Amino acid sequence: MDKTNALRDLHGVGEKLAAQLNEIGIHTITDLLLHLPFRYEDRTRLTPIGSVLPGQRVLINGKIEYSGVVFGRRRSLIVVLNDGTGLLYLRFFHFRQQQQHAYKAGGHLRCFGEVRAGYKGLEMVHPSCQRISERQLNDPPDGQLTPVYPSTAGLQQLRWLRLTEQALLLLEKNRLPVTELLPAAVRKQFELPMLKPALQQLHRPDASVDTAQLAAGRHPAQRRLILEELAAHQLAMKSLSRQLASLKAPVLNDETLQSKILKQLPYRLTAAQQRVIQEIDADLQNHSPMLRLLQGDVGSGKTVVAAMTIARAVASGWQAAIVAPTELLAEQHLRSMQGWFEPFEIEPVWLTGKLTVKARRVAMEKIRTGAAVVIGTHALMQPEVEFQRLGLVIVDEQHRFGVGQRLALRDKGMAEDSENADKHRPHQLIMTATPIPRTLAMTAYAGLSISIIDELPPGRTPVKTVAIAADRREAVLQRVAEACRNGRQAYWVCTLVEESDQLQAQAAEQTAEALQKALPDLSIGLIHGRLKARDKEQIMQRFRNAELSLLVATTVIEVGVDVPNASLMIIENAERLGLAQLHQLRGRVGRGATESSCVLLYQPPLGSMAKARLDTMRRTSDGFVIAEKDLELRGPGEVLGTRQTGLQQLKIADLTRDHELLDDAIDLAAALESSSTSAAKRLIKRWIGGAAVYGEV
Ligand code: ADP
Ligand code: MG
């Protein structure tokens, strides 16, 4: 018989249902089978009504003692069930006349639902019910656990049961293209059950199954599918890297400017900086585009690495662009790059959204006619910005950008190369201060090469961190004042849950006023996202020159601000911030040789998550430890910004739960690749389908 895979071939699937399923990523019957229950209900045992407790989900039987419609606050159908051990009320707010007839007194029902303490006694609201005859009261219930599927508005569990029932039947009859892709030897090596029985078991587990194992995601059938999925992702990434290698990029091999700038630096590069520069340099001399993630904790000195990379591109005759997520950070890069490049008569061009129309036109013209170094915000990614020969793109703090934006810049490519009609792709360096745990990097960023600066410049002292309840704010204030009077400089960070710039700015303004009133002898500055670029720059300049001793700020200073003399930071409402953000903020201090402190002011009582975050901050300043903890507390989707990464495309695997399986998955992928390329291809198609481009960031 013919194979099928179309949802519309299932009974009961029309255009509307198919569309609903598509929306949650189910396009084929195979996808439907890979849509696994997220929990199971035990309807395999009957519970005597006399022994049920509120909160339990149970299967009960009984004779209908009473049935009638009551008109209380809401009209409802009440059915009273008696099984000889006790009475239980069933309550239906939505019911049809038909149901009312079916549930007449004297009949018998078998019901499953959650028991709660009702007004008159124990009750179930909208249980699922089945009419039975008196004889059937003693029939053994279902031998299988009842699956509960993740669903979407308007799709009842019964629908899922009917759909998966049909899909499983087709699977049974070999009418689906769901075939075993893992060779017997590979299954044996990794101790994996076959695909078909694994799917059968997960959709319809026997009553004998180890439910705890199932709930933990550790059942062999689950392990089989998780490993298969993770291996598919590995294979997809490898295939993407191969595709990338087939694209063309400019060869950047002129080192003269690099060594000139290097000679002018007031410090020696750390060993880690030298190593990553070598790694990048090796890529830039290749014909294929570099796609490299540069991780380095806050303050590790990524900017000079970026400058070295740019110098190579520029000396080799290509344009280089650096894109920052905020104006403030872009300005800081501009200043750094000016310092490095202007001595060699290279004037960086500056483009942000806040330029005047005229300045913008001038900047765009310079970019179009080949300006060597271009610095800006996401405004650089707009389609009307044209480069003459873009050879290198550096994206700073990538977690602020979506994949789409990054693609936009990369796809600018460049004008046609004169000798060569092929379009070149620029090399790409993504810099992030958010350490990405190895587990995530391997899956979300596989296909990217990774360079890590794992060493801070010498002479740094660790930041002492304390958490203090807000009712001791006054004492903290006095300590800050004293430190400032002794020539130290401090940040006072205001946080708001609201994303709104305006509200944040207001809160910071009020705080600044209040602080100035309390400490009239201190010079206090204020910086927030609503200030004009020029005003922001002016305030930062005054803070840098130590004309201001206290800087009240919103989280705009989270990224990149570099004032080595600032050694004290107060973060208000620290309990509201995530670990990554706290770590970034704290990275603004501890950049000089004086001992720095960070005070996390919090509003008690602390929830358990908030407490765990603050404890982590007190215990460690290691960005990788913090990132791992963040992952543990929040889950991978959150850490990377789910929408940006394609991580949501994991159907079954859960990186928080399954990271121990990653090594096996990599081995499995390798084993599969060497045993059958066609199986590898089909595996990618099964799990990732047409979405395989997402890894190319
Ligand atoms: P980040 O990695 O957070 O972007 P930056 O590039 O802003 O870090 O560098 C942080 C500070 O460290 C800057 O003041 C920079 O001048 C300084 N710095 C960078 N590299 C070195 C080094 N090798 N030795 C001493 N100071 C350095
Ligand atoms: Mg930086």
PDB file of N, CA and C in Angstrom, residues 495-540:
ATOM      1  N   THR A 495      16.795  50.286  38.696  1.00  0.00           N
ATOM      2  CA  THR A 495      16.207  49.284  37.808  1.00  0.00           C
ATOM      3  C   THR A 495      14.702  49.359  37.895  1.00  0.00           C
ATOM      4  N   LEU A 496      14.066  49.111  36.821  1.00  0.00           N
ATOM      5  CA  LEU A 496      12.612  49.016  36.791  1.00  0.00           C
ATOM      6  C   LEU A 496      12.267  47.770  36.018  1.00  0.00           C
ATOM      7  N   VAL A 497      11.147  47.177  36.375  1.00  0.00           N
ATOM      8  CA  VAL A 497      10.756  45.996  35.622  1.00  0.00           C
ATOM      9  C   VAL A 497      10.311  46.398  34.218  1.00  0.00           C
ATOM     10  N   GLU A 498       9.673  47.573  34.125  1.00  0.00           N
ATOM     11  CA  GLU A 498       9.151  48.015  32.833  1.00  0.00           C
ATOM     12  C   GLU A 498      10.276  48.163  31.830  1.00  0.00           C
ATOM     13  N   GLU A 499       9.940  47.821  30.603  1.00  0.00           N
ATOM     14  CA  GLU A 499      10.925  47.966  29.552  1.00  0.00           C
ATOM     15  C   GLU A 499      11.001  49.420  29.100  1.00  0.00           C
ATOM     16  N   SER A 500       9.971  50.190  29.479  1.00  0.00           N
ATOM     17  CA  SER A 500       9.860  51.534  28.925  1.00  0.00           C
ATOM     18  C   SER A 500      11.031  52.424  29.320  1.00  0.00           C
ATOM     19  N   ASP A 501      11.677  52.994  28.299  1.00  0.00           N
ATOM     20  CA  ASP A 501      12.757  53.955  28.495  1.00  0.00           C
ATOM     21  C   ASP A 501      12.303  55.110  29.361  1.00  0.00           C
ATOM     22  N   GLN A 502      11.068  55.540  29.091  1.00  0.00           N
ATOM     23  CA  GLN A 502      10.575  56.743  29.740  1.00  0.00           C
ATOM     24  C   GLN A 502      10.443  56.533  31.242  1.00  0.00           C
ATOM     25  N   LEU A 503       9.811  55.413  31.621  1.00  0.00           N
ATOM     26  CA  LEU A 503       9.640  55.153  33.050  1.00  0.00           C
ATOM     27  C   LEU A 503      10.986  54.972  33.734  1.00  0.00           C
ATOM     28  N   GLN A 504      11.893  54.282  33.051  1.00  0.00           N
ATOM     29  CA  GLN A 504      13.225  54.078  33.623  1.00  0.00           C
ATOM     30  C   GLN A 504      13.903  55.411  33.850  1.00  0.00           C
ATOM     31  N   ALA A 505      13.783  56.283  32.842  1.00  0.00           N
ATOM     32  CA  ALA A 505      14.414  57.590  32.937  1.00  0.00           C
ATOM     33  C   ALA A 505      13.832  58.362  34.124  1.00  0.00           C
ATOM     34  N   GLN A 506      12.502  58.307  34.246  1.00  0.00           N
ATOM     35  CA  GLN A 506      11.851  59.008  35.365  1.00  0.00           C
ATOM     36  C   GLN A 506      12.368  58.505  36.701  1.00  0.00           C
ATOM     37  N   ALA A 507      12.411  57.197  36.843  1.00  0.00           N
ATOM     38  CA  ALA A 507      12.862  56.623  38.112  1.00  0.00           C
ATOM     39  C   ALA A 507      14.282  57.082  38.417  1.00  0.00           C
ATOM     40  N   ALA A 508      15.123  57.086  37.389  1.00  0.00           N
ATOM     41  CA  ALA A 508      16.511  57.494  37.603  1.00  0.00           C
ATOM     42  C   ALA A 508      16.583  58.979  37.960  1.00  0.00           C
ATOM     43  N   GLU A 509      15.761  59.801  37.287  1.00  0.00           N
ATOM     44  CA  GLU A 509      15.730  61.233  37.606  1.00  0.00           C
ATOM     45  C   GLU A 509      15.363  61.461  39.063  1.00  0.00           C
ATOM     46  N   GLN A 510      14.305  60.760  39.505  1.00  0.00           N
ATOM     47  CA  GLN A 510      13.872  60.935  40.888  1.00  0.00           C
ATOM     48  C   GLN A 510      14.955  60.500  41.866  1.00  0.00           C
ATOM     49  N   THR A 511      15.579  59.377  41.565  1.00  0.00           N
ATOM     50  CA  THR A 511      16.645  58.902  42.451  1.00  0.00           C
ATOM     51  C   THR A 511      17.782  59.918  42.506  1.00  0.00           C
ATOM     52  N   ALA A 512      18.151  60.433  41.345  1.00  0.00           N
ATOM     53  CA  ALA A 512      19.255  61.394  41.300  1.00  0.00           C
ATOM     54  C   ALA A 512      18.920  62.626  42.147  1.00  0.00           C
ATOM     55  N   GLU A 513      17.686  63.107  41.989  1.00  0.00           N
ATOM     56  CA  GLU A 513      17.279  64.272  42.789  1.00  0.00           C
ATOM     57  C   GLU A 513      17.364  63.981  44.270  1.00  0.00           C
ATOM     58  N   ALA A 514      16.809  62.828  44.651  1.00  0.00           N
ATOM     59  CA  ALA A 514      16.797  62.475  46.073  1.00  0.00           C
ATOM     60  C   ALA A 514      18.222  62.327  46.615  1.00  0.00           C
ATOM     61  N   LEU A 515      19.092  61.721  45.815  1.00  0.00           N
ATOM     62  CA  LEU A 515      20.472  61.544  46.280  1.00  0.00           C
ATOM     63  C   LEU A 515      21.180  62.895  46.408  1.00  0.00           C
ATOM     64  N   GLN A 516      20.928  63.761  45.449  1.00  0.00           N
ATOM     65  CA  GLN A 516      21.575  65.073  45.494  1.00  0.00           C
ATOM     66  C   GLN A 516      21.120  65.847  46.728  1.00  0.00           C
ATOM     67  N   LYS A 517      19.829  65.696  47.062  1.00  0.00           N
ATOM     68  CA  LYS A 517      19.285  66.371  48.235  1.00  0.00           C
ATOM     69  C   LYS A 517      19.944  65.828  49.505  1.00  0.00           C
ATOM     70  N   ALA A 518      20.076  64.491  49.553  1.00  0.00           N
ATOM     71  CA  ALA A 518      20.647  63.871  50.750  1.00  0.00           C
ATOM     72  C   ALA A 518      22.150  64.149  50.860  1.00  0.00           C
ATOM     73  N   LEU A 519      22.819  64.286  49.704  1.00  0.00           N
ATOM     74  CA  LEU A 519      24.278  64.462  49.718  1.00  0.00           C
ATOM     75  C   LEU A 519      24.653  65.706  48.919  1.00  0.00           C
ATOM     76  N   PRO A 520      24.325  66.891  49.458  1.00  0.00           N
ATOM     77  CA  PRO A 520      24.490  68.114  48.659  1.00  0.00           C
ATOM     78  C   PRO A 520      25.942  68.409  48.282  1.00  0.00           C
ATOM     79  N   ASP A 521      26.897  67.874  49.043  1.00  0.00           N
ATOM     80  CA  ASP A 521      28.289  68.202  48.726  1.00  0.00           C
ATOM     81  C   ASP A 521      28.872  67.379  47.578  1.00  0.00           C
ATOM     82  N   LEU A 522      28.173  66.352  47.121  1.00  0.00           N
ATOM     83  CA  LEU A 522      28.724  65.521  46.043  1.00  0.00           C
ATOM     84  C   LEU A 522      28.263  66.013  44.674  1.00  0.00           C
ATOM     85  N   SER A 523      29.120  65.839  43.676  1.00  0.00           N
ATOM     86  CA  SER A 523      28.663  66.148  42.322  1.00  0.00           C
ATOM     87  C   SER A 523      28.118  64.860  41.711  1.00  0.00           C
ATOM     88  N   ILE A 524      26.833  64.933  41.416  1.00  0.00           N
ATOM     89  CA  ILE A 524      26.121  63.733  40.976  1.00  0.00           C
ATOM     90  C   ILE A 524      25.653  63.920  39.542  1.00  0.00           C
ATOM     91  N   GLY A 525      25.878  62.927  38.724  1.00  0.00           N
ATOM     92  CA  GLY A 525      25.427  62.982  37.340  1.00  0.00           C
ATOM     93  C   GLY A 525      24.318  61.965  37.098  1.00  0.00           C
ATOM     94  N   LEU A 526      23.638  62.139  35.976  1.00  0.00           N
ATOM     95  CA  LEU A 526      22.519  61.251  35.664  1.00  0.00           C
ATOM     96  C   LEU A 526      22.627  60.824  34.205  1.00  0.00           C
ATOM     97  N   ILE A 527      22.480  59.548  33.974  1.00  0.00           N
ATOM     98  CA  ILE A 527      22.522  59.099  32.575  1.00  0.00           C
ATOM     99  C   ILE A 527      21.452  58.039  32.344  1.00  0.00           C
ATOM    100  N   HIS A 528      20.717  58.215  31.267  1.00  0.00           N
ATOM    101  CA  HIS A 528      19.703  57.211  30.913  1.00  0.00           C
ATOM    102  C   HIS A 528      19.473  57.224  29.415  1.00  0.00           C
ATOM    103  N   GLY A 529      18.699  56.252  28.963  1.00  0.00           N
ATOM    104  CA  GLY A 529      18.549  56.031  27.529  1.00  0.00           C
ATOM    105  C   GLY A 529      17.834  57.142  26.775  1.00  0.00           C
ATOM    106  N   ARG A 530      17.122  58.037  27.480  1.00  0.00           N
ATOM    107  CA  ARG A 530      16.372  59.073  26.775  1.00  0.00           C
ATOM    108  C   ARG A 530      17.191  60.329  26.526  1.00  0.00           C
ATOM    109  N   LEU A 531      18.385  60.375  27.053  1.00  0.00           N
ATOM    110  CA  LEU A 531      19.211  61.568  26.819  1.00  0.00           C
ATOM    111  C   LEU A 531      19.698  61.589  25.372  1.00  0.00           C
ATOM    112  N   LYS A 532      19.972  62.787  24.902  1.00  0.00           N
ATOM    113  CA  LYS A 532      20.558  62.919  23.562  1.00  0.00           C
ATOM    114  C   LYS A 532      21.972  62.333  23.581  1.00  0.00           C
ATOM    115  N   ALA A 533      22.379  61.810  22.457  1.00  0.00           N
ATOM    116  CA  ALA A 533      23.700  61.188  22.383  1.00  0.00           C
ATOM    117  C   ALA A 533      24.784  62.135  22.889  1.00  0.00           C
ATOM    118  N   ARG A 534      24.672  63.410  22.496  1.00  0.00           N
ATOM    119  CA  ARG A 534      25.716  64.356  22.866  1.00  0.00           C
ATOM    120  C   ARG A 534      25.736  64.559  24.387  1.00  0.00           C
ATOM    121  N   ASP A 535      24.544  64.643  24.990  1.00  0.00           N
ATOM    122  CA  ASP A 535      24.478  64.829  26.447  1.00  0.00           C
ATOM    123  C   ASP A 535      25.040  63.613  27.173  1.00  0.00           C
ATOM    124  N   LYS A 536      24.713  62.444  26.653  1.00  0.00           N
ATOM    125  CA  LYS A 536      25.229  61.224  27.271  1.00  0.00           C
ATOM    126  C   LYS A 536      26.744  61.236  27.242  1.00  0.00           C
ATOM    127  N   GLU A 537      27.257  61.552  26.077  1.00  0.00           N
ATOM    128  CA  GLU A 537      28.706  61.552  25.901  1.00  0.00           C
ATOM    129  C   GLU A 537      29.357  62.570  26.841  1.00  0.00           C
ATOM    130  N   GLN A 538      28.692  63.726  26.979  1.00  0.00           N
ATOM    131  CA  GLN A 538      29.249  64.775  27.834  1.00  0.00           C
ATOM    132  C   GLN A 538      29.291  64.312  29.291  1.00  0.00           C
ATOM    133  N   ILE A 539      28.207  63.674  29.716  1.00  0.00           N
ATOM    134  CA  ILE A 539      28.168  63.210  31.105  1.00  0.00           C
ATOM    135  C   ILE A 539      29.217  62.122  31.343  1.00  0.00           C
ATOM    136  N   MET A 540      29.319  61.201  30.377  1.00  0.00           N
ATOM    137  CA  MET A 540      30.329  60.153  30.530  1.00  0.00           C
ATOM    138  C   MET A 540      31.728  60.767  30.587  1.00  0.00           C
TER     139      MET A 540
END
